[in-house]
CSV table of C-alpha atoms in Angstrom, one decimal:
chain,number,residue,atom,x,y,z
C,1,MET,CA,145.3,105.6,130.2
C,2,SER,CA,142.1,104.8,128.3
C,3,SER,CA,140.6,102.9,131.3
C,4,ALA,CA,141.1,105.7,133.7
C,5,LEU,CA,140.0,108.2,131.1
C,6,LYS,CA,136.9,106.2,130.5
C,7,GLU,CA,135.9,106.4,134.1
C,8,LYS,CA,136.5,110.1,134.2
C,9,ILE,CA,134.3,110.6,131.1
C,10,LYS,CA,131.5,108.5,132.7
C,11,HIS,CA,131.6,110.8,135.8
C,12,LYS,CA,131.7,113.9,133.7
C,13,ALA,CA,128.8,112.7,131.5
C,14,LYS,CA,126.6,112.3,134.6
C,15,GLU,CA,127.7,115.7,135.8
C,16,ILE,CA,126.7,117.5,132.6
C,17,GLY,CA,123.3,115.8,132.2
C,18,ILE,CA,124.0,112.7,130.1
C,19,ASP,CA,121.8,109.9,131.6
C,20,LYS,CA,123.6,107.0,130.1
C,21,ILE,CA,126.9,106.5,128.3
C,22,GLY,CA,128.6,103.5,126.6
C,23,PHE,CA,131.7,102.8,124.6
C,24,THR,CA,132.3,100.5,121.6
C,25,HIS,CA,134.9,99.9,119.0
C,26,ALA,CA,134.7,101.5,115.5
C,27,GLU,CA,134.7,98.4,113.4
C,28,PRO,CA,132.1,98.4,110.6
C,29,PHE,CA,128.5,97.5,111.3
C,30,TYR,CA,128.6,94.5,109.0
C,31,ASP,CA,125.2,93.1,110.2
C,32,LEU,CA,123.5,96.2,108.9
C,33,GLU,CA,124.8,96.0,105.3
C,34,ASP,CA,122.3,93.5,104.0
C,35,LYS,CA,119.4,94.9,106.0
C,36,LEU,CA,119.9,98.5,104.8
C,37,HIS,CA,120.3,97.5,101.2
C,38,LYS,CA,117.1,95.4,101.3
C,39,GLN,CA,115.2,98.2,103.0
C,40,LYS,CA,116.1,100.6,100.2
C,41,GLU,CA,115.4,98.1,97.5
C,42,LYS,CA,111.9,97.4,98.9
C,43,GLY,CA,111.1,101.1,99.2
C,44,TYR,CA,110.8,100.9,103.0
C,45,THR,CA,113.0,103.9,103.7
C,46,SER,CA,111.6,107.4,104.5
C,47,GLY,CA,114.1,109.5,102.6
C,48,PHE,CA,115.1,111.2,105.8
C,49,GLU,CA,118.0,108.8,106.3
C,50,HIS,CA,121.6,109.5,105.3
C,51,ASP,CA,121.6,108.5,101.6
C,52,VAL,CA,125.0,106.7,101.3
C,53,ILE,CA,124.6,103.3,102.8
C,54,GLU,CA,128.3,102.5,103.0
C,55,GLU,CA,128.9,105.6,105.2
C,56,ARG,CA,126.2,104.3,107.6
C,57,ILE,CA,128.1,101.0,107.9
C,58,TYR,CA,131.8,101.9,107.8
C,59,PRO,CA,133.0,104.6,110.3
C,60,ASP,CA,136.3,104.9,108.5
C,61,LYS,CA,134.5,106.3,105.5
C,62,ILE,CA,133.4,109.4,107.5
C,63,PHE,CA,136.3,109.7,110.0
C,64,GLU,CA,140.0,109.3,109.7
C,65,GLN,CA,141.4,106.4,111.7
C,66,PRO,CA,138.4,105.8,114.0
C,67,LYS,CA,139.2,103.8,117.1
C,68,SER,CA,136.1,104.0,119.3
C,69,ILE,CA,132.5,105.3,119.4
C,70,ILE,CA,131.0,106.9,122.5
C,71,ALA,CA,127.2,106.5,122.6
C,72,ILE,CA,125.0,108.7,124.9
C,73,ALA,CA,121.4,108.6,125.9
C,74,ILE,CA,119.3,111.4,127.5
C,75,ALA,CA,115.9,110.4,129.0
C,76,TYR,CA,112.8,112.5,128.2
C,77,PRO,CA,109.4,112.7,129.8
C,78,SER,CA,106.5,110.4,128.8
C,79,LYS,CA,103.8,112.3,130.7
C,80,MET,CA,103.0,116.0,130.9
C,81,ARG,CA,103.1,117.6,134.4
C,82,SER,CA,100.1,119.7,133.4
C,83,LYS,CA,97.7,119.8,130.5
C,84,PRO,CA,95.8,122.7,129.0
C,85,PRO,CA,92.4,123.2,130.6
C,86,ARG,CA,89.5,121.4,128.9
C,87,VAL,CA,87.1,123.8,127.3
C,88,LYS,CA,83.9,122.6,125.7
C,89,GLY,CA,84.1,122.9,121.9
C,90,GLU,CA,87.9,123.5,121.8
C,91,ARG,CA,89.8,120.8,119.8
C,92,ARG,CA,93.5,120.3,120.3
C,93,GLY,CA,96.1,118.4,118.5
C,94,GLU,CA,99.2,116.8,120.1
C,95,PHE,CA,102.9,116.5,119.4
C,96,ALA,CA,104.4,113.1,120.1
C,97,ARG,CA,106.7,112.9,123.1
C,98,ALA,CA,109.9,113.0,121.2
C,99,SER,CA,109.0,116.6,120.1
C,100,TRP,CA,108.4,117.9,123.6
C,101,GLY,CA,110.6,120.7,125.0
C,102,ILE,CA,113.5,122.2,123.1
C,103,ASP,CA,114.6,120.4,119.9
C,104,TYR,CA,116.5,117.3,121.1
C,105,HIS,CA,119.1,117.8,118.4
C,106,ASP,CA,120.2,121.0,120.1
C,107,VAL,CA,120.1,119.4,123.6
C,108,LEU,CA,122.2,116.4,122.5
C,109,ARG,CA,124.7,118.5,120.5
C,110,ASP,CA,125.2,120.7,123.6
C,111,ARG,CA,125.9,117.7,125.8
C,112,MET,CA,128.3,116.1,123.3
C,113,ASP,CA,130.1,119.4,122.7
C,114,ARG,CA,130.6,119.8,126.4
C,115,LEU,CA,131.8,116.2,126.8
C,116,ILE,CA,134.2,116.6,123.9
C,117,GLU,CA,135.7,119.8,125.4
C,118,TYR,CA,136.3,117.9,128.7
C,119,ILE,CA,138.0,115.0,126.9
C,120,LYS,CA,140.2,117.4,125.0
C,121,ASP,CA,141.3,119.0,128.2
C,122,GLU,CA,142.2,115.6,129.5
C,123,THR,CA,144.1,114.4,126.4
C,124,SER,CA,146.5,115.7,123.8
C,125,ASP,CA,145.8,118.0,120.9
C,126,GLU,CA,146.0,115.0,118.6
C,127,THR,CA,142.7,113.6,119.7
C,128,SER,CA,139.8,114.2,117.3
C,129,PHE,CA,136.0,113.7,117.4
C,130,LYS,CA,132.9,113.6,115.2
C,131,PRO,CA,129.6,114.0,117.1
C,132,MET,CA,126.2,113.3,115.5
C,133,VAL,CA,122.6,112.8,116.2
C,134,ASP,CA,120.0,111.1,114.0
C,135,THR,CA,120.8,113.5,111.1
C,136,GLY,CA,124.3,112.0,111.0
C,137,GLU,CA,125.6,109.0,109.0
C,138,LEU,CA,125.6,106.2,111.6
C,139,VAL,CA,122.5,104.3,112.7
C,140,ASP,CA,122.0,105.6,116.3
C,141,VAL,CA,120.3,102.5,117.7
C,142,ALA,CA,122.9,100.2,116.2
C,143,VAL,CA,125.7,102.2,117.8
C,144,ALA,CA,123.8,102.4,121.2
C,145,GLN,CA,123.1,98.7,121.2
C,146,ARG,CA,126.7,97.8,120.5
C,147,ALA,CA,127.9,100.2,123.2
C,148,GLY,CA,125.7,98.5,125.8
C,149,LEU,CA,123.1,101.2,126.3
C,150,GLY,CA,120.2,98.8,125.6
C,151,PHE,CA,118.8,96.5,122.9
C,152,ILE,CA,116.9,97.2,119.7
C,153,GLY,CA,113.3,96.2,120.3
C,154,ARG,CA,110.8,94.8,117.7
C,155,ASN,CA,109.7,98.4,117.1
C,156,GLY,CA,113.2,99.4,116.0
C,157,LEU,CA,113.8,101.6,119.0
C,158,LEU,CA,116.5,101.3,121.6
C,159,ILE,CA,115.1,100.0,124.9
C,160,THR,CA,117.1,100.8,128.0
C,161,GLU,CA,116.7,99.1,131.4
C,162,GLU,CA,116.2,102.4,133.3
C,163,PHE,CA,114.3,104.6,130.9
C,164,GLY,CA,112.6,102.2,128.5
C,165,SER,CA,112.6,103.6,124.9
C,166,TYR,CA,112.0,107.2,126.0
C,167,VAL,CA,115.6,108.3,125.3
C,168,TYR,CA,117.3,110.5,122.7
C,169,LEU,CA,120.5,109.0,121.3
C,170,GLY,CA,123.8,110.5,120.0
C,171,GLU,CA,127.3,109.3,119.3
C,172,ILE,CA,130.8,110.5,119.0
C,173,ILE,CA,133.4,108.9,116.8
C,174,THR,CA,136.9,109.4,118.1
C,175,ASN,CA,140.5,108.3,117.5
C,176,ILE,CA,140.9,107.4,121.1
C,177,GLU,CA,140.9,103.7,121.8
C,178,PHE,CA,138.6,102.6,124.6
C,179,ASP,CA,137.6,99.1,125.9
C,180,SER,CA,134.2,98.2,124.6
C,181,ASP,CA,131.2,97.8,126.9
C,182,GLU,CA,129.2,94.6,126.9
C,183,GLU,CA,126.2,94.4,124.6
C,184,VAL,CA,122.7,94.0,126.1
C,185,PRO,CA,120.9,90.9,124.8
C,186,PHE,CA,117.6,91.1,123.0
C,187,GLY,CA,114.9,91.4,125.6
C,188,CYS,CA,111.5,91.3,123.8
C,189,GLY,CA,111.2,87.5,124.0
C,190,GLU,CA,107.9,86.5,122.4
C,191,CYS,CA,106.2,89.8,123.0
C,192,THR,CA,104.8,91.4,119.9
C,193,ARG,CA,102.5,94.1,121.4
C,194,CYS,CA,104.1,96.9,119.4
C,195,VAL,CA,103.7,95.0,116.1
C,196,THR,CA,100.1,94.2,116.9
C,197,ALA,CA,99.3,97.8,118.0
C,198,CYS,CA,100.8,99.6,115.1
C,199,PRO,CA,97.7,101.0,113.3
C,200,THR,CA,99.3,100.8,109.8
C,201,GLY,CA,101.3,97.6,110.0
C,202,ALA,CA,104.6,99.4,109.6
C,203,LEU,CA,106.6,97.2,112.0
C,204,LEU,CA,108.1,94.1,110.5
C,205,GLY,CA,108.6,92.5,113.9
C,206,ASP,CA,112.4,92.1,113.8
C,207,GLY,CA,113.4,95.7,114.6
C,208,ARG,CA,112.9,96.8,111.0
C,209,MET,CA,109.9,98.8,109.6
C,210,ASN,CA,108.4,100.0,106.4
C,211,ALA,CA,109.0,103.7,107.1
C,212,GLN,CA,106.6,104.7,104.4
C,213,LYS,CA,103.7,103.2,106.4
C,214,CYS,CA,104.8,104.7,109.8
C,215,LEU,CA,102.4,107.4,111.0
C,216,SER,CA,105.4,109.4,112.3
C,217,TYR,CA,106.7,109.6,108.8
C,218,GLN,CA,103.3,110.3,107.3
C,219,THR,CA,102.9,113.3,109.6
C,220,GLN,CA,106.2,114.8,108.4
C,221,THR,CA,105.6,114.6,104.6
C,222,LYS,CA,104.8,117.8,102.7
C,223,GLY,CA,102.4,116.5,100.1
C,224,TYR,CA,98.9,115.0,100.5
C,225,MET,CA,98.7,112.4,103.2
C,226,PRO,CA,97.3,109.2,101.6
C,227,LYS,CA,93.7,108.7,102.5
C,228,GLU,CA,94.3,105.3,104.2
C,229,TYR,CA,96.4,107.0,106.9
C,230,ARG,CA,94.2,110.1,107.6
C,231,ARG,CA,91.7,108.5,110.0
C,232,LYS,CA,94.5,106.5,111.7
C,233,MET,CA,96.4,109.7,112.4
C,234,GLY,CA,93.8,110.6,115.1
C,235,HIS,CA,94.7,114.0,116.6
C,236,VAL,CA,98.5,113.6,116.9
C,237,ILE,CA,99.7,116.1,114.4
C,238,TYR,CA,103.4,115.2,114.6
C,239,GLY,CA,104.9,111.8,115.2
C,240,CYS,CA,103.5,108.7,116.7
C,241,ASP,CA,104.0,107.1,120.2
C,242,ILE,CA,101.7,104.0,119.9
C,243,CYS,CA,104.5,101.4,119.7
C,244,GLN,CA,106.1,103.0,122.8
C,245,ILE,CA,103.0,103.4,124.8
C,246,VAL,CA,102.1,99.6,124.5
C,247,CYS,CA,105.7,98.5,125.3
C,248,PRO,CA,106.0,96.7,128.7
C,249,TYR,CA,109.4,98.2,129.2
C,250,ASN,CA,107.8,101.7,129.2
C,251,LYS,CA,105.2,100.9,131.8
C,252,GLY,CA,105.5,103.5,134.6
C,253,VAL,CA,108.5,105.2,133.0
C,254,ASP,CA,108.4,109.0,133.2
C,255,SER,CA,111.7,110.8,133.4
C,256,HIS,CA,111.8,114.5,134.4
C,257,PHE,CA,115.6,115.1,134.6
C,258,HIS,CA,116.0,118.0,132.2
C,259,GLU,CA,114.1,121.2,132.4
C,260,GLU,CA,114.6,122.1,128.7
C,261,MET,CA,112.8,118.9,127.8
C,262,GLU,CA,109.7,119.7,129.8
C,263,PRO,CA,106.7,120.3,127.4
C,264,GLU,CA,104.8,123.6,127.4
C,265,PRO,CA,101.2,122.5,127.3
C,266,GLU,CA,99.9,125.1,124.9
C,267,LYS,CA,102.7,124.2,122.4
C,268,THR,CA,102.6,120.5,122.7
C,269,MET,CA,98.8,120.3,122.7
C,270,PRO,CA,97.9,123.3,120.5
C,271,LEU,CA,94.4,124.5,119.6
C,272,LEU,CA,93.8,123.3,116.1
C,273,LYS,CA,91.7,126.1,114.5
C,274,PRO,CA,94.3,128.8,115.1
C,275,LEU,CA,96.9,126.6,113.3
C,276,LEU,CA,95.0,126.8,110.1
C,277,THR,CA,95.8,130.5,109.6
C,278,ILE,CA,99.0,131.0,111.6
C,279,SER,CA,101.5,133.2,110.0
C,280,ASN,CA,105.1,132.2,109.3
C,281,ARG,CA,106.4,134.6,112.0
C,282,GLU,CA,103.9,133.3,114.6
C,283,PHE,CA,104.7,129.7,113.7
C,284,LYS,CA,108.4,130.3,114.1
C,285,ASP,CA,108.0,132.3,117.4
C,286,THR,CA,105.7,129.7,118.9
C,287,TYR,CA,106.9,126.3,117.6
C,288,GLY,CA,110.4,127.0,116.2
C,289,GLU,CA,112.2,125.5,119.2
C,290,LEU,CA,110.3,122.1,118.9
C,291,ALA,CA,111.8,119.2,117.0
C,292,GLY,CA,108.3,118.9,115.3
C,293,SER,CA,108.8,122.2,113.6
C,294,TRP,CA,111.6,121.1,111.3
C,295,ARG,CA,109.5,120.6,108.3
C,296,GLY,CA,107.8,124.0,108.6
C,297,LYS,CA,104.1,124.8,109.2
C,298,LYS,CA,102.6,123.2,106.0
C,299,PRO,CA,102.6,119.6,107.1
C,300,LEU,CA,101.3,120.6,110.6
C,301,GLN,CA,98.5,122.7,109.1
C,302,ARG,CA,97.5,119.8,106.9
C,303,ASN,CA,97.6,117.5,109.9
C,304,ALA,CA,95.5,120.0,111.9
C,305,ILE,CA,92.8,119.8,109.2
C,306,ILE,CA,92.9,116.0,109.4
C,307,ALA,CA,92.7,116.1,113.2
C,308,LEU,CA,89.6,118.4,113.1
C,309,THR,CA,88.1,115.9,110.6
C,310,ASN,CA,88.8,113.0,112.9
C,311,TYR,CA,87.1,114.9,115.7
C,312,ARG,CA,84.1,115.4,113.4
C,313,ASP,CA,84.2,119.1,114.5
C,314,ARG,CA,81.2,120.8,112.7
C,315,THR,CA,82.2,124.1,114.3
C,316,ALA,CA,85.4,124.0,112.1
C,317,ILE,CA,83.4,124.1,108.8
C,318,PRO,CA,83.5,128.0,108.5
C,319,ASP,CA,87.3,127.9,109.1
C,320,LEU,CA,87.7,125.1,106.5
C,321,LEU,CA,85.6,127.0,104.0
C,322,LYS,CA,87.8,130.0,104.5
C,323,VAL,CA,90.9,127.8,103.9
C,324,VAL,CA,89.3,126.6,100.6
C,325,ASP,CA,88.6,130.2,99.6
C,326,THR,CA,91.8,132.0,100.6
C,327,ASP,CA,94.7,129.7,101.3
C,328,PRO,CA,97.3,130.0,98.5
C,329,ARG,CA,98.5,126.4,98.7
C,330,PRO,CA,96.7,123.7,96.6
C,331,MET,CA,97.4,120.8,98.9
C,332,ILE,CA,96.0,122.7,101.9
C,333,ARG,CA,92.9,123.7,100.0
C,334,GLY,CA,92.3,120.1,98.7
C,335,THR,CA,92.7,118.6,102.2
C,336,ALA,CA,90.2,121.2,103.5
C,337,ALA,CA,87.7,120.2,100.8
C,338,TRP,CA,88.1,116.5,101.8
C,339,ALA,CA,87.7,117.5,105.4
C,340,ILE,CA,84.4,119.3,104.8
C,341,SER,CA,82.9,116.3,103.0
C,342,LYS,CA,83.9,114.0,105.9
C,343,ILE,CA,82.7,116.3,108.7
C,344,LEU,CA,79.3,116.8,106.9
C,345,LYS,CA,79.2,113.0,106.4
C,346,LYS,CA,75.5,112.6,107.2
C,347,GLU,CA,74.2,115.9,105.6
C,348,ALA,CA,73.0,116.8,102.2
C,349,ASN,CA,74.2,120.4,101.9
C,350,PRO,CA,73.8,121.9,98.4
C,351,GLU,CA,75.1,125.3,99.5
C,352,VAL,CA,78.5,123.8,100.5
C,353,VAL,CA,78.6,121.6,97.4
C,354,GLY,CA,78.0,124.7,95.2
C,355,PHE,CA,80.8,126.5,97.1
C,356,LEU,CA,83.2,123.7,96.4
C,357,GLU,CA,82.2,123.4,92.8
C,358,GLU,CA,82.9,127.1,92.3
C,359,ALA,CA,86.3,126.7,94.0
C,360,LEU,CA,87.1,123.7,91.9
C,361,GLU,CA,86.9,125.8,88.7
C,362,LYS,CA,90.0,127.7,89.9
C,363,GLU,CA,92.1,124.7,90.6
C,364,THR,CA,94.8,123.5,88.2
C,365,ASP,CA,96.8,120.9,90.3
C,366,PRO,CA,95.7,117.4,89.3
C,367,GLU,CA,95.9,115.9,92.8
C,368,THR,CA,93.9,118.9,94.2
C,369,ILE,CA,91.3,118.6,91.5
C,370,GLN,CA,90.8,115.0,92.4
C,371,GLU,CA,90.4,115.8,96.1
C,372,PHE,CA,87.7,118.3,95.2
C,373,GLN,CA,86.0,116.1,92.8
C,374,GLU,CA,85.9,113.2,95.3
C,375,ALA,CA,84.6,115.5,98.0
C,376,ILE,CA,81.9,116.9,95.8
C,377,ALA,CA,80.8,113.5,94.6
C,378,ASP,CA,80.7,112.2,98.1
C,379,MET,CA,78.5,115.0,99.2
C,380,LYS,CA,76.2,114.8,96.2
C,381,ALA,CA,75.7,111.1,96.8
C,382,ARG,CA,73.9,112.1,100.0
C,383,TYR,CA,71.2,113.8,98.0
C,384,ASP,CA,70.1,110.4,96.8
C,385,GLU,CA,70.2,109.1,100.3
C,386,ALA,CA,68.3,112.0,101.8
């Protein structure tokens, strides 16, 4: 029965908007055990991963009597159909491609729920399922690779033949036994373009990374972004696509199969200045459906300040001074102080220095005090140069 059912499931998957599907056994992922423990020991994890390593390796620790895992992939666009009009003096940020359209977690869950309902209708009441996306226990790319959807590239992403690495992944553990699909062999060869292009050196070259160095991770943290990453962030305020953009497998790939994944230009390339003072309600109404909103507005506001700095946008100085004066969050005020000193890099401006010194007297957070002190010292040093 499983062979015939498998073909039916493949047909149904295509019908409901799943672009690629594969099947594999539910044996432990033994090859991950040493790698995951070493990553954690070296401090290379982001903290966003499932914390119990054994549950990431052994499906039987999270599901009773697992027999198979169904892996799915949904392709997403790599180019916008239209971009906001360019207006002189307006500076925009950008969300990375994986955050375009409706939150992919919701899209994948919908597709998997519909597929599960179909399989239930085709089988007995004794069948059981556990769907998950990247917030689940299993390692998505490892499941997808073993199920034949593609191979794990040097950048740690799954690379498919049809859609490159521009795919969202999900998996379903089940107690139904299916024949496993054939794995795809490693296809990067000697190519190391992603490793070379990574601006922070996060990629280790063998599919692993130091997640702490990854710009995508850095844009999602809630505290101060370390100074060594601020300039490298550019104007992308959520995520990072560099290792995908340079990948030869992604050349010319641009999939527009799902309307809910199409980006809204004003959301995915937002004006930066309005982000500095956006209310919680406005943020939720405007950006709440994006995957990039999951950490709330604080990291994105911090990143918007950094992006304005990287633009060297002098017109943002009044907005940043207002942030220093009125924003209730120390980290945002401190980042704004840093930004002011960098934007006014070539100017000796005693009025601004005086403003920052007065603001510093009210600060009590040690990190924020240091940001202010360094910004003030940096600006005062220009008096001697002037």
